[in-house]
CSV table of C-alpha atoms in Angstrom, one decimal:
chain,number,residue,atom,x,y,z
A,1,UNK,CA,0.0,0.0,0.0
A,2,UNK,CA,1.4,3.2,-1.1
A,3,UNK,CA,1.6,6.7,0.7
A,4,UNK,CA,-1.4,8.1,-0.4
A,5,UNK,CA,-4.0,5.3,0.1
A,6,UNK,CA,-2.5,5.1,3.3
A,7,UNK,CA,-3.7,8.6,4.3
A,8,UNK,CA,-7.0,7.8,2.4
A,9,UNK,CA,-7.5,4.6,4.6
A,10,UNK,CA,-7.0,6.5,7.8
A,11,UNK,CA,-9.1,9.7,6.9
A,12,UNK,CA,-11.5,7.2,5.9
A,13,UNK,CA,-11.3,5.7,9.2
A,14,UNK,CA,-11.2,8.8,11.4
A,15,UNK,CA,-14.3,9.8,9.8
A,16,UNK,CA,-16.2,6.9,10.6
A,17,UNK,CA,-15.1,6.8,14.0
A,18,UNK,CA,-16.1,10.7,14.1
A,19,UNK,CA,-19.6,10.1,12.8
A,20,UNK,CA,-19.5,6.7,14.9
A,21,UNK,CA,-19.0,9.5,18.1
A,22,UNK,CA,-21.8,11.6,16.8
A,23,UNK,CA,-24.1,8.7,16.5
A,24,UNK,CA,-24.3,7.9,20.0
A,25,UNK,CA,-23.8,11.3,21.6
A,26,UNK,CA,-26.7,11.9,19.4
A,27,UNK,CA,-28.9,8.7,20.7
A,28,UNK,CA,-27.9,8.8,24.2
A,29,UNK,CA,-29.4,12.4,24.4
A,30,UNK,CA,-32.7,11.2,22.8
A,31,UNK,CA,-32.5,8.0,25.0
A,32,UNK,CA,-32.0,10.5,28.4
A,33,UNK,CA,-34.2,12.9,27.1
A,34,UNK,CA,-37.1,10.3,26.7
A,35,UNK,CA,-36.5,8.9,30.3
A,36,UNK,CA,-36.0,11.9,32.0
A,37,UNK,CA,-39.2,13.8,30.1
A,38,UNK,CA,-41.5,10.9,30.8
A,39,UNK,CA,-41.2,10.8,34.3
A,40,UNK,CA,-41.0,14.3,34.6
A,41,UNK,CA,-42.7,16.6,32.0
A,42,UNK,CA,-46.0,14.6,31.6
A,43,UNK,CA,-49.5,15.6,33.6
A,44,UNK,CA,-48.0,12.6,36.7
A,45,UNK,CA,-44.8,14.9,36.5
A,46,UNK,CA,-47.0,17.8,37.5
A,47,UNK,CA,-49.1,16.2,40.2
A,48,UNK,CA,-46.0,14.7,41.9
A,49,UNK,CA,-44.0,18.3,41.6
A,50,UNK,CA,-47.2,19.9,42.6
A,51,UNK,CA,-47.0,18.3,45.9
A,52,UNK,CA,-43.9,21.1,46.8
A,53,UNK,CA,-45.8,24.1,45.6
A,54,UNK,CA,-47.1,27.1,48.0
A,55,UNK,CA,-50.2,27.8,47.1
A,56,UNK,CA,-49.4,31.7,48.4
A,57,UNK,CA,-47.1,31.8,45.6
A,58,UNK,CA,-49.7,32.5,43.4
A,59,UNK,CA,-52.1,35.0,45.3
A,60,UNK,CA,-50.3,38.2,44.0
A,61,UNK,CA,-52.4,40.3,42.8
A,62,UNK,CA,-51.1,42.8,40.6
A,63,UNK,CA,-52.9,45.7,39.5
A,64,UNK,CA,-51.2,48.3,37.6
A,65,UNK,CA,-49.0,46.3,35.7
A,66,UNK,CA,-48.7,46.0,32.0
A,67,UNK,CA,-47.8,42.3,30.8
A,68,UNK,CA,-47.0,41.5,27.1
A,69,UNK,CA,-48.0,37.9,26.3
A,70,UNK,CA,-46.9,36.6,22.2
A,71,UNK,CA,-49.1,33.8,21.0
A,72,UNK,CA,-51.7,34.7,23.0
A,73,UNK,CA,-54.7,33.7,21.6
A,74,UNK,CA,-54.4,29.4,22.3
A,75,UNK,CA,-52.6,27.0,24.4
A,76,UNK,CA,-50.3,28.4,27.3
A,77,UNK,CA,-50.1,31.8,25.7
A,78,UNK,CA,-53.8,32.0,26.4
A,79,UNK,CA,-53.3,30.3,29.6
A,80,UNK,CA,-50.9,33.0,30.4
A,81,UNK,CA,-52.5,36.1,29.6
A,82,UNK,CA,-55.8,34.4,31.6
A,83,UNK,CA,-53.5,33.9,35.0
A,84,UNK,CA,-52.2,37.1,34.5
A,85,UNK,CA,-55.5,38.9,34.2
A,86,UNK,CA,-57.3,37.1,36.7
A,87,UNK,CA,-54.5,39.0,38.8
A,88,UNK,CA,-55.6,42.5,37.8
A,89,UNK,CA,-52.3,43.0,35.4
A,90,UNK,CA,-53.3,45.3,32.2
A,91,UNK,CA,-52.7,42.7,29.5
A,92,UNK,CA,-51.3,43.1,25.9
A,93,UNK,CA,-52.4,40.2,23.9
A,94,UNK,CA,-49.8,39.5,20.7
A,95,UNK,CA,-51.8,37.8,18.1
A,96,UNK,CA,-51.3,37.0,14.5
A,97,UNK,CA,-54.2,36.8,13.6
A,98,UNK,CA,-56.8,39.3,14.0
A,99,UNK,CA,-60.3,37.0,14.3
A,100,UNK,CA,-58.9,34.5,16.8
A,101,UNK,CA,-57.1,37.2,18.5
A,102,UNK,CA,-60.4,39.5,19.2
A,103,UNK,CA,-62.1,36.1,20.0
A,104,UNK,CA,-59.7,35.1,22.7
A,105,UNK,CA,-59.3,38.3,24.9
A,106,UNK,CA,-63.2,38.5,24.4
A,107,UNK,CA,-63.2,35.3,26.3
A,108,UNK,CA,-60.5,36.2,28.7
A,109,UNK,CA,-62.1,39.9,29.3
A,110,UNK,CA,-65.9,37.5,30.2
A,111,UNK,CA,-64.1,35.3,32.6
A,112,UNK,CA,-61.8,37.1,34.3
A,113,UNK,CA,-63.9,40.1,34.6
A,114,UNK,CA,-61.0,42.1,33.6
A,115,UNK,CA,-61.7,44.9,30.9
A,116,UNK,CA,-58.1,46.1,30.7
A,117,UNK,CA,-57.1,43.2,27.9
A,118,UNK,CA,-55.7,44.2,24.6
A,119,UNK,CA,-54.8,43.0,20.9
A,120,UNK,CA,-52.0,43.8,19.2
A,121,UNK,CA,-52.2,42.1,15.6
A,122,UNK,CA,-48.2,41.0,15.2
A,123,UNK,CA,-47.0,38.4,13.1
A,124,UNK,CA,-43.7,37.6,15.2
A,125,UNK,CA,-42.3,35.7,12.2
A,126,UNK,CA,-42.0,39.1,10.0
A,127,UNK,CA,-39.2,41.1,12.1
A,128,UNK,CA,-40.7,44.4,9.8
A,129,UNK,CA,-44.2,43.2,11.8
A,130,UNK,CA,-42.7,43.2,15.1
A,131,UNK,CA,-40.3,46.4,14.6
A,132,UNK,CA,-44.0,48.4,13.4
A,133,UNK,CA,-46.0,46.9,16.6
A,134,UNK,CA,-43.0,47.9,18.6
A,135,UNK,CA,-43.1,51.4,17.3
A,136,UNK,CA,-46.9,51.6,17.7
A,137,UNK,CA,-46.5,50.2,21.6
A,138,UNK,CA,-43.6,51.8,22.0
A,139,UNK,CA,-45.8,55.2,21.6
A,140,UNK,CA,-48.0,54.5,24.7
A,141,UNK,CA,-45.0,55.6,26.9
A,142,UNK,CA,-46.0,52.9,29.6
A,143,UNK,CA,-43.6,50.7,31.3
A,144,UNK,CA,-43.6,46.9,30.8
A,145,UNK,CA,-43.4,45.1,33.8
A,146,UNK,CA,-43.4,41.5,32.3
A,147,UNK,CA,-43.0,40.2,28.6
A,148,UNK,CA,-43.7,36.7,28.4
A,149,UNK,CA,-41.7,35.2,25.1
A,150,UNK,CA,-44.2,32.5,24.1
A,151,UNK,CA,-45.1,32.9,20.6
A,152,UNK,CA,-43.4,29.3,18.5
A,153,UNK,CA,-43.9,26.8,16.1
A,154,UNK,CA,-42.6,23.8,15.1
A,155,UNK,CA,-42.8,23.4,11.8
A,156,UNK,CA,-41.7,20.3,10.0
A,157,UNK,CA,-41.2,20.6,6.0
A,158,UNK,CA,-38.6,23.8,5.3
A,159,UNK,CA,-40.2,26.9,4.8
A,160,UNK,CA,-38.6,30.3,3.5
A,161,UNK,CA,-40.9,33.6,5.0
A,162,UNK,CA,-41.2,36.7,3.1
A,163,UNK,CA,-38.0,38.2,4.9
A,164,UNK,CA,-35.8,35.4,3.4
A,165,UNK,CA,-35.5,33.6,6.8
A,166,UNK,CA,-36.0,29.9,7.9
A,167,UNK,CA,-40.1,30.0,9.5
A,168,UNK,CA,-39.0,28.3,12.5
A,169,UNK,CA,-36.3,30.4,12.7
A,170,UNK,CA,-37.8,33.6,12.3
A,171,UNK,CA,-40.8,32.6,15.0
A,172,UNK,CA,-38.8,31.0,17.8
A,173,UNK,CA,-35.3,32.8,17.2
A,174,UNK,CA,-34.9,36.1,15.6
A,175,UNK,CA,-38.8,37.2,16.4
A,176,UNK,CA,-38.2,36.8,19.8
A,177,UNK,CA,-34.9,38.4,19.6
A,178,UNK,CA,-36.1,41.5,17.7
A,179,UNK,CA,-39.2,41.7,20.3
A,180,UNK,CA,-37.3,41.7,23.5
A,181,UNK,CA,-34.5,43.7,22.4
A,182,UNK,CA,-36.9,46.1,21.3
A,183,UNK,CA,-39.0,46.2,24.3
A,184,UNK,CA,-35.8,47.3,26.5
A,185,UNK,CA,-36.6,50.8,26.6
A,186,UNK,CA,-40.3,50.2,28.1
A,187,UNK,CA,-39.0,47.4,30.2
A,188,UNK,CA,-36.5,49.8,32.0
A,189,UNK,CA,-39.5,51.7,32.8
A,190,UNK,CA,-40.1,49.5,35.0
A,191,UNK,CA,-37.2,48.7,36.8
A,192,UNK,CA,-36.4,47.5,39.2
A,193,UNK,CA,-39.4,45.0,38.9
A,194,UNK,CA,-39.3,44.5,34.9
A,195,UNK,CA,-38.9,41.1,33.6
A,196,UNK,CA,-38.4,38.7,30.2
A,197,UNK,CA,-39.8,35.5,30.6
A,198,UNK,CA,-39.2,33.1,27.4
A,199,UNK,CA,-40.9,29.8,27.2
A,200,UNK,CA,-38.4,27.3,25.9
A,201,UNK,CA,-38.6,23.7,25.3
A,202,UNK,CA,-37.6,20.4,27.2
A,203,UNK,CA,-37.1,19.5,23.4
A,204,UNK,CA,-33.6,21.8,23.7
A,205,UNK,CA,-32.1,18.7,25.5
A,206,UNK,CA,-31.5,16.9,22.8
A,207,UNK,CA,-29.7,19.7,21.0
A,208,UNK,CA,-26.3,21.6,21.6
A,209,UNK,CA,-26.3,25.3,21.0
A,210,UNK,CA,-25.3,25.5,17.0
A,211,UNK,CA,-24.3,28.9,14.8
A,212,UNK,CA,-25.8,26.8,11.7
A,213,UNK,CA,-29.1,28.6,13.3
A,214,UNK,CA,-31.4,28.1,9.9
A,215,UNK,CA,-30.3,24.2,9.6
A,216,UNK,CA,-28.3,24.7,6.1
A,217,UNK,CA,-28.3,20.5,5.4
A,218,UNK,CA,-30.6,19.4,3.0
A,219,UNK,CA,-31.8,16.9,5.1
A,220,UNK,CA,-34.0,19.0,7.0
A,221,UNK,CA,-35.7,18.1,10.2
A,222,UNK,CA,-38.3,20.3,11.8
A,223,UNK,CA,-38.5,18.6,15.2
A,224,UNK,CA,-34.4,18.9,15.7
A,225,UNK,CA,-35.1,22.7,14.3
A,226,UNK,CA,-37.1,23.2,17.1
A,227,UNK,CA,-34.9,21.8,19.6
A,228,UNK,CA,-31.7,24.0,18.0
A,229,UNK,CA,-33.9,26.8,18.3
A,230,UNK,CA,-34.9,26.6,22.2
A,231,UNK,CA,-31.4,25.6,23.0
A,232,UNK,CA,-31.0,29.5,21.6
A,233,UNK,CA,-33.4,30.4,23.8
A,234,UNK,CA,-32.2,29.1,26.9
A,235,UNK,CA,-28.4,30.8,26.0
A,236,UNK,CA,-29.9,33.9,24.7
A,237,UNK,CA,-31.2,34.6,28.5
A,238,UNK,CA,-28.3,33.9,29.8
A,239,UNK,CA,-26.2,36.6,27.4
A,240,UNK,CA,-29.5,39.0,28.1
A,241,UNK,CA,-29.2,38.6,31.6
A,242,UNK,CA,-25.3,39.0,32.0
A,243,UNK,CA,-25.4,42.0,29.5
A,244,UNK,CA,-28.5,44.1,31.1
A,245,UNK,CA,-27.7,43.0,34.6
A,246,UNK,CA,-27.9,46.6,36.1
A,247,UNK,CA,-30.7,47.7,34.1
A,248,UNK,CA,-33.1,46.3,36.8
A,249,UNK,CA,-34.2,43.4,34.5
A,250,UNK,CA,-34.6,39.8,34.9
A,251,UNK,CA,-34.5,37.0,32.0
A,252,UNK,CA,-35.7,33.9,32.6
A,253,UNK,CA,-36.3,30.8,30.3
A,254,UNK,CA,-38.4,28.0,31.4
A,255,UNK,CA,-40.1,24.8,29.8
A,256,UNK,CA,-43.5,24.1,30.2
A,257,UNK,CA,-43.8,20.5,30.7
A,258,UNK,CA,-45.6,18.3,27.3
A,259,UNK,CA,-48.9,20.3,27.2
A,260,UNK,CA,-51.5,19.1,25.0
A,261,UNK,CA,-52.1,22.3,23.0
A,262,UNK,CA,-53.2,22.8,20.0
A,263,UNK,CA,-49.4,23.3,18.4
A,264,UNK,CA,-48.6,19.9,19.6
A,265,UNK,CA,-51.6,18.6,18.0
A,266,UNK,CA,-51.1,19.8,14.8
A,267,UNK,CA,-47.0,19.2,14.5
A,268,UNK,CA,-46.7,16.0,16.9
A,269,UNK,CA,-49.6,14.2,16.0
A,270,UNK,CA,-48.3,10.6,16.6
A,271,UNK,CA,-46.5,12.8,20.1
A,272,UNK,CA,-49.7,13.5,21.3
A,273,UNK,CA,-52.0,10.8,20.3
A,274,UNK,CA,-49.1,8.3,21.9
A,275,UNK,CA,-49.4,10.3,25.2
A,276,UNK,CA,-52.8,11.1,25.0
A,277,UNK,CA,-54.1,11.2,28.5
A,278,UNK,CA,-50.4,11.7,30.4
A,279,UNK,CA,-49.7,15.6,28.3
A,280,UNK,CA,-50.7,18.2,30.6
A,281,UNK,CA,-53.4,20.9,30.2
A,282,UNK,CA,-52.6,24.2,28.8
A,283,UNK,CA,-52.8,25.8,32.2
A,284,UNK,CA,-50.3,23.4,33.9
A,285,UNK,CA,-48.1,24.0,31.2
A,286,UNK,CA,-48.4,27.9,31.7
A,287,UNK,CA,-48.0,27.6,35.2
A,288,UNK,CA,-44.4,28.1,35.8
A,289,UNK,CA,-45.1,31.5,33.8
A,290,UNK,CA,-47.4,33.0,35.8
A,291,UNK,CA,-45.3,31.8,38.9
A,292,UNK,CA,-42.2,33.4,37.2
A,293,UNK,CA,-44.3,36.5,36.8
A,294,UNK,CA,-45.5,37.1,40.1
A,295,UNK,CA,-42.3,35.7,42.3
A,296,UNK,CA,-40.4,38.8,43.9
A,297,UNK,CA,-37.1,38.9,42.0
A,298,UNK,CA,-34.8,38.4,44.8
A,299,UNK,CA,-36.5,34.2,44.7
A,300,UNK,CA,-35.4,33.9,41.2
A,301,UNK,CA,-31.9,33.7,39.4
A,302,UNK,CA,-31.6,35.8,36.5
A,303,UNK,CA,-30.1,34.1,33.3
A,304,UNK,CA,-32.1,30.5,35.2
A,305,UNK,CA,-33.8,27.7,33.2
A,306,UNK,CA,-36.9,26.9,35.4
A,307,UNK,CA,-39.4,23.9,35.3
A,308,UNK,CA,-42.0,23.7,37.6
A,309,UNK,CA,-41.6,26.8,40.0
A,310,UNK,CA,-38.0,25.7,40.2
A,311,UNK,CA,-35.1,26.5,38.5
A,312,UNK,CA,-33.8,23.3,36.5
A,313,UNK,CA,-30.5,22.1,35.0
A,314,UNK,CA,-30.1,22.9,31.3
A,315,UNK,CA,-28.1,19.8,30.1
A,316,UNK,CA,-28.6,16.6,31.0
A,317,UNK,CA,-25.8,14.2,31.9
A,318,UNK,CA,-23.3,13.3,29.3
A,319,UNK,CA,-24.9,15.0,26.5
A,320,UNK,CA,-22.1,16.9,25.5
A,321,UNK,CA,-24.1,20.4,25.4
A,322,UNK,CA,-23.0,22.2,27.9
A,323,UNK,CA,-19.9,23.4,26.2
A,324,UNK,CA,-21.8,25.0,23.3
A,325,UNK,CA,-22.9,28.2,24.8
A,326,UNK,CA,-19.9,29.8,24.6
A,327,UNK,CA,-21.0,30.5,21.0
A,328,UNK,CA,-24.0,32.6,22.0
A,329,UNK,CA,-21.9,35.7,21.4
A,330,UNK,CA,-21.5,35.2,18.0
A,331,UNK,CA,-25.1,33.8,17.6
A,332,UNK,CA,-26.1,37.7,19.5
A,333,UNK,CA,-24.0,39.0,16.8
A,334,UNK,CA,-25.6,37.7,14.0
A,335,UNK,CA,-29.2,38.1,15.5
A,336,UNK,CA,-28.7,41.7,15.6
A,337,UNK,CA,-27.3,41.9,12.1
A,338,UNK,CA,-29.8,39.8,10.8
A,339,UNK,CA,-32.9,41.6,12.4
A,340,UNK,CA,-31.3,45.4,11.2
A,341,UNK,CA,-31.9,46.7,15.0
């Protein structure tokens, strides 16, 4: 055997070994993930955490303060902006669409008996759509005392928006980018008591943080595009909250448990008809939201992942993630290019 097939023989083999690696990084965290959701993020998860709640965590009432809830018209966003209302806040419901929109904070305004509940029409995916509803808010002049990041999707075929951006991307990633950086200037207003809460994924387990943030392969694969994109998520807080830390602002992430919500339905269907019965309801998922909200800021760590009114790891063992966010400056850097700020 000659020189050169002798260096083609071992790249050949140091490649295999490489993608050998990958392979089983890559099934142990789905393997972990499974185990350690299953016991803990279903409706059982729930009632067995439930058991260390305080019930006075919740009895806040807080009138005079203006929450911002994305997605708001179903699932936990609606859940959210419920809680939140049912606790006197003045809430500012972010809808895509108009109808469903007007329909849910007509329902929200009936049963909570709260008339101060707005629509904003936004479509979070179009960063020209959220930089013109943050102009529009922006000229109410009030303070935000809580933004609750919850607007997502998972959607699994590749889809390019308008703006020339990856749809799961632009939703879950750069739209909630664009919104919180935008909303700085109100949230300051409100200091020392203003804070960011984004609703991340369990999903972001299974993924390190990656700077290929619109999945470039041609293999594409929503459900690990969703996963990529909460892993942002969860990092992003942590930059936010180390690079505002004296503006009087918190930033916490947090996953919601596996809700049975109509997103899940419609892009997990064999998900939520396998666990049908054990997913949570939208208002157990939303919990740990309204908890977030209404905590006194010196109970919570800024930059913390939390799971059921407790702040949670955000790797799992042996997954080989935790390494990765020390890419989330670049990934900041790009955000902002990419969303013209």
């Amino acid at each position: 055997m000659n020189g050169k097939m002798q260096i083609q023989v071992h790249l050949q083999i140091r490649i295999s070994i490489t993608s050998f690696a990958m392979f089983l990084v890559k099934t142990w965290r789905s393997i972990a993930f499974g185990l350690y959701g299953f016991k803990n993020f279903t409706k059982p998860g729930f009632m067995e955490h439930s058991k260390n709640f305080k019930s006075e965590d919740m009895q806040a009432q807080i009138e005079g303060k203006n929450c911002i809830v994305t997605g708001a018209n179903s699932g936990i966003g609606y859940a959210t902006a419920k809680g939140l209302a049912s606790r006197g806040a003045t809430v500012y419901m972010v809808c895509r669409n108009m109808e469903r929109g007007e329909a849910a904070r007509s329902d929200i305004q009936s049963e909570t008996g709260n008339k101060n509940v707005y629509l904003e029409v936004c479509d979070v995916s179009s960063i020209a759509d959220v930089k013109s509803f943050a102009s529009r808010f922006s000229s109410k002049n009030v303070p935000v005392h809580v933004l609750v990041n919850n607007a997502g999707l998972l959607e699994n075929n590749r889809v390019i928006t308008s703006e020339g951006y990856e749809l799961n991307f632009a939703v879950n990633v750069l739209g909630t980018y664009a919104m919180t950086e935008l909303m700085l200037p109100l949230l300051e207003k409100a200091a020392p008591d203003a804070r960011v809460i984004t609703v991340s994924s369990g999903g972001m387990y299974t993924a390190p943080l990656t700077e290929d943030l619109q999945f470039s392969g041609n293999n594409f694969n929503g459900v690990e595009q969703y996963a990529r994109n909460k892993r942002v998520q969860v990092a992003l807080t942590e930059k936010w909250a180390d690079t505002y830390k004296d503006k009087g602002i918190g930033f916490y992430s947090m996953h919601p448990g596996w809700a049975e919500t109509p997103g899940v339905a419609k892009s997990l269907p064999s998900f939520s008809k396998s666990l049908s019965g054990k997913l949570r309801t939208s208002e157990e998922g939303a919990d740990t939201v309204i908890w977030l909200a209404l905590q006194s800021k010196e109970k919570l760590v800024s930059g913390g992942f939390y799971f059921d009114r407790a702040e949670a790891p955000k790797h799992l063992p042996f997954a080989a993630t935790k390494g990765s966010h020390a890419a989330i400056d670049s990934i900041a850097t790009s955000l902002h290019t990419l969303s013209r700020l």
